CSV table of C-alpha atoms in Angstrom, one decimal:
chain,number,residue,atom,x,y,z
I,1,UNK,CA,25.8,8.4,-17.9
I,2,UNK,CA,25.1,4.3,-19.0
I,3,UNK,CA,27.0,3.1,-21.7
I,4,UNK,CA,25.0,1.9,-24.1
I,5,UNK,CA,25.5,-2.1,-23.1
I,6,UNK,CA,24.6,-1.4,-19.5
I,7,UNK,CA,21.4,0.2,-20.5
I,8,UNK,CA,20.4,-2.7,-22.4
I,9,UNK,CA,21.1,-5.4,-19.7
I,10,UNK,CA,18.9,-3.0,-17.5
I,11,UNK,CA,16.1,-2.6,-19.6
I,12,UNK,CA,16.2,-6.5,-19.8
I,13,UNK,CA,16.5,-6.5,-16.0
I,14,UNK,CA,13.0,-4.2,-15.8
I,15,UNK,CA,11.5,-6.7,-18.2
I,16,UNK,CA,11.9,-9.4,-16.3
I,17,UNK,CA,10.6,-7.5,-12.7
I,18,UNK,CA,7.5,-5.9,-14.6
I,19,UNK,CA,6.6,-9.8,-16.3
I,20,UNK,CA,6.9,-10.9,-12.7
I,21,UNK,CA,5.1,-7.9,-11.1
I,22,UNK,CA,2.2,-8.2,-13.8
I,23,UNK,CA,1.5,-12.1,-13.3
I,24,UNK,CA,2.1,-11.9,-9.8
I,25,UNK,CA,-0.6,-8.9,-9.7
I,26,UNK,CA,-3.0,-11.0,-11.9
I,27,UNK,CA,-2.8,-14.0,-10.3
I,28,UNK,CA,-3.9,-12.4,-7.1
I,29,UNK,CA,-5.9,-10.0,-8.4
I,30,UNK,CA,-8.4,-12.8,-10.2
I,31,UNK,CA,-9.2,-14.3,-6.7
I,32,UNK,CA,-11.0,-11.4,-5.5
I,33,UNK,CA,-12.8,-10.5,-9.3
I,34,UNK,CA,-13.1,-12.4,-12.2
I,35,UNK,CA,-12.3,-10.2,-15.0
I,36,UNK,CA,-9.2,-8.7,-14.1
I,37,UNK,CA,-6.8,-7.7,-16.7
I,38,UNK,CA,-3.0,-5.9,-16.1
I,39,UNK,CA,-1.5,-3.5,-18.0
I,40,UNK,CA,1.2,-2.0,-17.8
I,41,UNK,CA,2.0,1.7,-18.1
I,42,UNK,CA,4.4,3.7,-19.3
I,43,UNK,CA,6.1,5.9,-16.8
I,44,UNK,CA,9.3,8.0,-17.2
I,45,UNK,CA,11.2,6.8,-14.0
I,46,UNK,CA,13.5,4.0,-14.6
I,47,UNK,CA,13.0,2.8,-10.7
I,48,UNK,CA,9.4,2.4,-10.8
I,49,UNK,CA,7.1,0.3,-12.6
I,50,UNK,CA,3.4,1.1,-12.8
I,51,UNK,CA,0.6,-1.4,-13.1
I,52,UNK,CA,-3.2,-0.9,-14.0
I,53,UNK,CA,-5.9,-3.0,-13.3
I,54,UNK,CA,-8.7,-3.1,-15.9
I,55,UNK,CA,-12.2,-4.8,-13.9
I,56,UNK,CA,-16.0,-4.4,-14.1
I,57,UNK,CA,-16.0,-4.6,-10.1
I,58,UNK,CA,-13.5,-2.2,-9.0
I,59,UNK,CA,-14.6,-1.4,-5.9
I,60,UNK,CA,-13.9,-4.9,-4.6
I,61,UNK,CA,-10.4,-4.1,-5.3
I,62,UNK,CA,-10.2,-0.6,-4.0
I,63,UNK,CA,-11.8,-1.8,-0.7
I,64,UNK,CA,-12.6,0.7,2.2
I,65,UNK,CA,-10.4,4.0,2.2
I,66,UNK,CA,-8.2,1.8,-0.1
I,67,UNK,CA,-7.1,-0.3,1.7
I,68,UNK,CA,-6.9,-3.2,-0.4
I,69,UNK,CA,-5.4,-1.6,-3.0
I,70,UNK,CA,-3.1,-0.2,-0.6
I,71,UNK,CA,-2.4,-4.2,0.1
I,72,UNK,CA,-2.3,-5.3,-3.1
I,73,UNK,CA,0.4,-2.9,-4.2
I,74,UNK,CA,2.9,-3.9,-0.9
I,75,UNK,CA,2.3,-7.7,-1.2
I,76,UNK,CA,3.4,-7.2,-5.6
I,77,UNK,CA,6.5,-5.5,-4.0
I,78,UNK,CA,7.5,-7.5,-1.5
I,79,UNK,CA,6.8,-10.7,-4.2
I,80,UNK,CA,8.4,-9.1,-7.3
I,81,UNK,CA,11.6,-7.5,-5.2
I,82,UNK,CA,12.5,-10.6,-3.2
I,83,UNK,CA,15.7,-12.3,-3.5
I,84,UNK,CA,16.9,-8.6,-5.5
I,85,UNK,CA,19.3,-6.7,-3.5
I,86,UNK,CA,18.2,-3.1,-3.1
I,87,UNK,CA,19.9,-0.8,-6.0
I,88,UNK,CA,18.1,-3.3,-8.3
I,89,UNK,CA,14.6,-3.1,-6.9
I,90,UNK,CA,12.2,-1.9,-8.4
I,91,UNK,CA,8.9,0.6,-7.2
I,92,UNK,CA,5.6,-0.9,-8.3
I,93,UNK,CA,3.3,1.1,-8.0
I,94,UNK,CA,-0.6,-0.5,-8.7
I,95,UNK,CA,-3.5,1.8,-9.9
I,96,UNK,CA,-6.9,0.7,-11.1
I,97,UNK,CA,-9.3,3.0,-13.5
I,98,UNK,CA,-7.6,6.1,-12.3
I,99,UNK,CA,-8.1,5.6,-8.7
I,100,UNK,CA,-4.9,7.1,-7.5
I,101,UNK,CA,-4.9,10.5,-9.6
I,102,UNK,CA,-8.8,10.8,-8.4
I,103,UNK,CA,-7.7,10.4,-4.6
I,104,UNK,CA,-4.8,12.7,-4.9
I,105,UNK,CA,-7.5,15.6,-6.0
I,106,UNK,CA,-10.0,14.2,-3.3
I,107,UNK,CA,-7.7,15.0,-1.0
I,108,UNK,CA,-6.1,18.0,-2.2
I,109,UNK,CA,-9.5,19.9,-2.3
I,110,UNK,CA,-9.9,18.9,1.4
I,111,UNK,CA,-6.7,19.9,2.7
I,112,UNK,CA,-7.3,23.6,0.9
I,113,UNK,CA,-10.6,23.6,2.4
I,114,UNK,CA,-9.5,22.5,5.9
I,115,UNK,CA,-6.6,25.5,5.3
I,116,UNK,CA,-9.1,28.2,4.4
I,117,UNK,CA,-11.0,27.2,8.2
I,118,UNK,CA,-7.8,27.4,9.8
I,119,UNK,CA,-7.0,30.3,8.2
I,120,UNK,CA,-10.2,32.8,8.9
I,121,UNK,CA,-10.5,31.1,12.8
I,122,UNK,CA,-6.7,31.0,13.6
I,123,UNK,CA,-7.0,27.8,15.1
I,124,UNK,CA,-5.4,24.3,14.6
I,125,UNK,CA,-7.1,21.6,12.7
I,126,UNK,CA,-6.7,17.5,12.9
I,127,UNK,CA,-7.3,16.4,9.6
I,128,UNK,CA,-8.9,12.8,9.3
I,129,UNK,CA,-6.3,10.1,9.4
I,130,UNK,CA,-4.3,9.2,6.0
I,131,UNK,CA,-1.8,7.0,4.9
I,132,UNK,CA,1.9,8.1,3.8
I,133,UNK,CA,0.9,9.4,0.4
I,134,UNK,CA,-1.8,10.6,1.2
I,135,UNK,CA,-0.8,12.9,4.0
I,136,UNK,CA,2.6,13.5,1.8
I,137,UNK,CA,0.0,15.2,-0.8
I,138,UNK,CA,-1.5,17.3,2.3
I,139,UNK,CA,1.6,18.8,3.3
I,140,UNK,CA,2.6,18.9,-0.9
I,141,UNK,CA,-0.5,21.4,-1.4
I,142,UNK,CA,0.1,23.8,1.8
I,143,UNK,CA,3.2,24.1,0.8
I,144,UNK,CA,3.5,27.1,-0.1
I,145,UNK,CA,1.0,28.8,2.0
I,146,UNK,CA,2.6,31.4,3.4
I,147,UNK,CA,-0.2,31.6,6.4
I,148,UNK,CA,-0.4,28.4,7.6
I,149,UNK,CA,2.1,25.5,8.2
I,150,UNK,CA,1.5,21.4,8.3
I,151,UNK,CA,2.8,18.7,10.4
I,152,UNK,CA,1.6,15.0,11.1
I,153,UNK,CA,1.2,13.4,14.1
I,154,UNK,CA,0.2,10.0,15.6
I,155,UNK,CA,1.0,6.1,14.9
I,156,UNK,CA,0.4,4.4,12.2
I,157,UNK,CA,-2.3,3.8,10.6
I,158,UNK,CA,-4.1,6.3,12.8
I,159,UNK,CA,-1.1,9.2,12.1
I,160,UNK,CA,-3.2,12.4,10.5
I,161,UNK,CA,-2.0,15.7,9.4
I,162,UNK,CA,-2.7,19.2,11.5
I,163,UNK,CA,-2.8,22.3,10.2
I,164,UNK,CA,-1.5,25.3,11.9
I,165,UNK,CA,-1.6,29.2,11.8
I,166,UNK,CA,1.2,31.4,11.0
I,167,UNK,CA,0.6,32.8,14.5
I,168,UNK,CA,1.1,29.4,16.2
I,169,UNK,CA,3.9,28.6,13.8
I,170,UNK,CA,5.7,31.6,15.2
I,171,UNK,CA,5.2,30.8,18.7
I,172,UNK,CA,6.3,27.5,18.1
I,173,UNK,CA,9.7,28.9,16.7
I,174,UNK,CA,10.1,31.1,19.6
I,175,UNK,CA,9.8,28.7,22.5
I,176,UNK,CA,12.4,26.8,20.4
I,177,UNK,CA,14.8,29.6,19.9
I,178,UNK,CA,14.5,30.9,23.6
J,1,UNK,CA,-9.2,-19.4,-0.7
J,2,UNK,CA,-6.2,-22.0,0.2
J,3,UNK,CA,-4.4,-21.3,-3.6
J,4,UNK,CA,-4.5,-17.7,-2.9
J,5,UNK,CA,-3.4,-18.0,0.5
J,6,UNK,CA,-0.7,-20.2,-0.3
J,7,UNK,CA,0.3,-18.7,-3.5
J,8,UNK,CA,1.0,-15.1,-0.9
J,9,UNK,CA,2.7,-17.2,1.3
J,10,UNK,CA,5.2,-18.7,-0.8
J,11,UNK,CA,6.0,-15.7,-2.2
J,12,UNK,CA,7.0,-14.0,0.7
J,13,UNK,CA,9.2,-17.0,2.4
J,14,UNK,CA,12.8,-18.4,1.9
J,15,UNK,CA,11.8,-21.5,2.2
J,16,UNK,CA,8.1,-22.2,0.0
J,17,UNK,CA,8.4,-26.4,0.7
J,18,UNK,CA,8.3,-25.6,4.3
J,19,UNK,CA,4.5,-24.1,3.8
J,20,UNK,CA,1.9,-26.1,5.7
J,21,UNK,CA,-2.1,-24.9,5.5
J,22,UNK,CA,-4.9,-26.1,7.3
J,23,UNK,CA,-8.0,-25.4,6.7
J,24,UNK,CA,-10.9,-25.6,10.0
J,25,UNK,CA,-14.5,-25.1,7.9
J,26,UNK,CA,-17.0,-23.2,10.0
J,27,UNK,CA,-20.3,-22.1,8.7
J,28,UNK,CA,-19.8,-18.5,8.6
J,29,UNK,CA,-15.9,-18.6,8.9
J,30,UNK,CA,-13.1,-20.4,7.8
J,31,UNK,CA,-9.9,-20.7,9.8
J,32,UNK,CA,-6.5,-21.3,8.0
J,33,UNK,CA,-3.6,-22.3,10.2
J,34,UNK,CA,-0.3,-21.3,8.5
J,35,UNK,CA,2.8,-23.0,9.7
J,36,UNK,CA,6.3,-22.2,7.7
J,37,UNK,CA,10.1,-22.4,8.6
J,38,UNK,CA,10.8,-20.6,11.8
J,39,UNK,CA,13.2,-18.5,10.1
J,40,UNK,CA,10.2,-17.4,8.0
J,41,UNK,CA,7.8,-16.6,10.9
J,42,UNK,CA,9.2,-12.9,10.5
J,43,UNK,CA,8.9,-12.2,7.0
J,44,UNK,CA,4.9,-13.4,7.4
J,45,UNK,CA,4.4,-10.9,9.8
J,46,UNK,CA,6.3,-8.6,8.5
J,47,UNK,CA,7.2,-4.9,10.4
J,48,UNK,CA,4.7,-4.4,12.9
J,49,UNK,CA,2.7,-7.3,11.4
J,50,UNK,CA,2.1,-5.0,8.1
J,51,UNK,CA,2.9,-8.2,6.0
J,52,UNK,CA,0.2,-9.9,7.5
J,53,UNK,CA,-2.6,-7.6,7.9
J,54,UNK,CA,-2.1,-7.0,4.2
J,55,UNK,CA,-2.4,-10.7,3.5
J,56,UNK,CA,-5.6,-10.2,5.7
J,57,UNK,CA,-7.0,-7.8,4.3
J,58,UNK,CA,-6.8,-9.4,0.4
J,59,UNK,CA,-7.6,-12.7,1.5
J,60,UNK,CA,-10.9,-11.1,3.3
J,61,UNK,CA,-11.5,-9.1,0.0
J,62,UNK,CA,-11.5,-12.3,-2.0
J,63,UNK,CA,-13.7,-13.9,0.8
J,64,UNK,CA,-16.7,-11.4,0.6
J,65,UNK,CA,-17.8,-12.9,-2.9
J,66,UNK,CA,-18.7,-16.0,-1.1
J,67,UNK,CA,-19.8,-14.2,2.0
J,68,UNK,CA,-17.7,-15.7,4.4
J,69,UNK,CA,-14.8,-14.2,7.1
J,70,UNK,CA,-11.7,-15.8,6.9
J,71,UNK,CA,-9.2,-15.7,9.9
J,72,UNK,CA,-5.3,-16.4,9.3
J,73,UNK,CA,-3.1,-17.8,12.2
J,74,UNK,CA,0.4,-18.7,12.5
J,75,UNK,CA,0.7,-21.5,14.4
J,76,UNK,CA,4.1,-22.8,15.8
């Protein structure tokens, strides 16, 4: 529990990060478009501040599979956490028009569709290659699937998700308990 | 190109006086030679050079409206 005091400084604290985050993002951000506008949205976790881009083009900011976005999001936190020493930092998180949650079901239908495959043929799949959250959402959905398990392999940025069948899962486990 | 360049760059480093651009004007390319404090040469590049390729890849992002590639070195 915060006293009431501390929470206040803090909140100030966030203030400040998010100002920082925001013009830092919109500077940036009206290089590559000319109409971009930052909001910021409200999220419940005190550690993480989440920033949307409002643009007519948004595909130049998305880029290929992302990846500028991807960019855009790690250069804002490297920018708006330097000189802040880590229990301060803060998570930005940038998401334009929805992008993010529209990805996340992209690639959740995928992964159950790969799973199904693996499931009626028994054999391995290599999913295409994904980044952190991405493949983080792969392993999220499968979860629970009591037939199958999920592991990634690979190096960066060419590090992809497999899926395997119960059957190999077991054999796996055995070699390693022999 | 240089302002956004420049404004990445400074906001990455220790030392943002230390920044030096260069800009070599081709017709289908540009080259910008980045020089900063040696002590910053790391924190350009990052781990595993992710700092940079991101800078890369929003610098060429912001490139494509003109048509043009745009190359980033760090020169010593």
């Amino acid at each position: 529990m915060k006293e009431g005091t501390d929470l206040g400084n803090i909140n100030d604290f966030k203030l400040s990060l998010q100002r920082k985050a925001q013009t830092t993002l919109e500077k940036i951000v009206n290089f590559i478009v000319e109409d971009g506008e930052i909001q910021v949205i409200n999220n419940e976790e005190a550690d993480t501040i989440v920033l949307g881009i409002k643009t007519s083009n948004p595909g130049a900011l998305i880029g290929r599979h992302g990846h500028t976005l991807d960019a855009l999001q790690y250069i804002v936190n490297i920018i708006t956490n330097k000189e802040i020493e880590e229990p301060e930092r803060r998570k930005i998180i940038v998401d334009i028009e929805g992008y993010k949650e529209r990805r996340e079901d992209i690639v959740s239908k995928y992964a159950r569709e790969k799973a199904e495959i693996v499931k009626k043929t028994g054999k391995k799949i290599a999913l295409c290659y994904m980044n952190a959250v991405e493949r983080r959402i792969v392993h999220l959905v499968l979860q629970e699937e009591p037939l199958l398990s999920t592991y990634s392999e690979g190096k960066e940025p060419f590090r992809r998700v497999i899926i395997v069948p119960e059957e190999n899962k077991n054999n796996i486990n055995n070699t390693e308990e022999e | 190109m240089r302002e956004l360049i420049e404004l990445i760059i400074k906001g990455i480093v220790d030392n943002p006086n230390q920044v030096e651009i260069n800009e070599i004007i081709g017709e289908k390319s540009s080259i910008f030679e980045i020089k900063v404090d040696p002590n910053d040469i790391g924190k350009v590049i990052g781990k595993q050079g992710r700092n940079i390729k991101s800078i890369r890849t929003i610098v060429n992002a912001a490139a494509q409206k003109d048509d043009k590639r745009v190359v980033i070195e760090i020169v010593d």
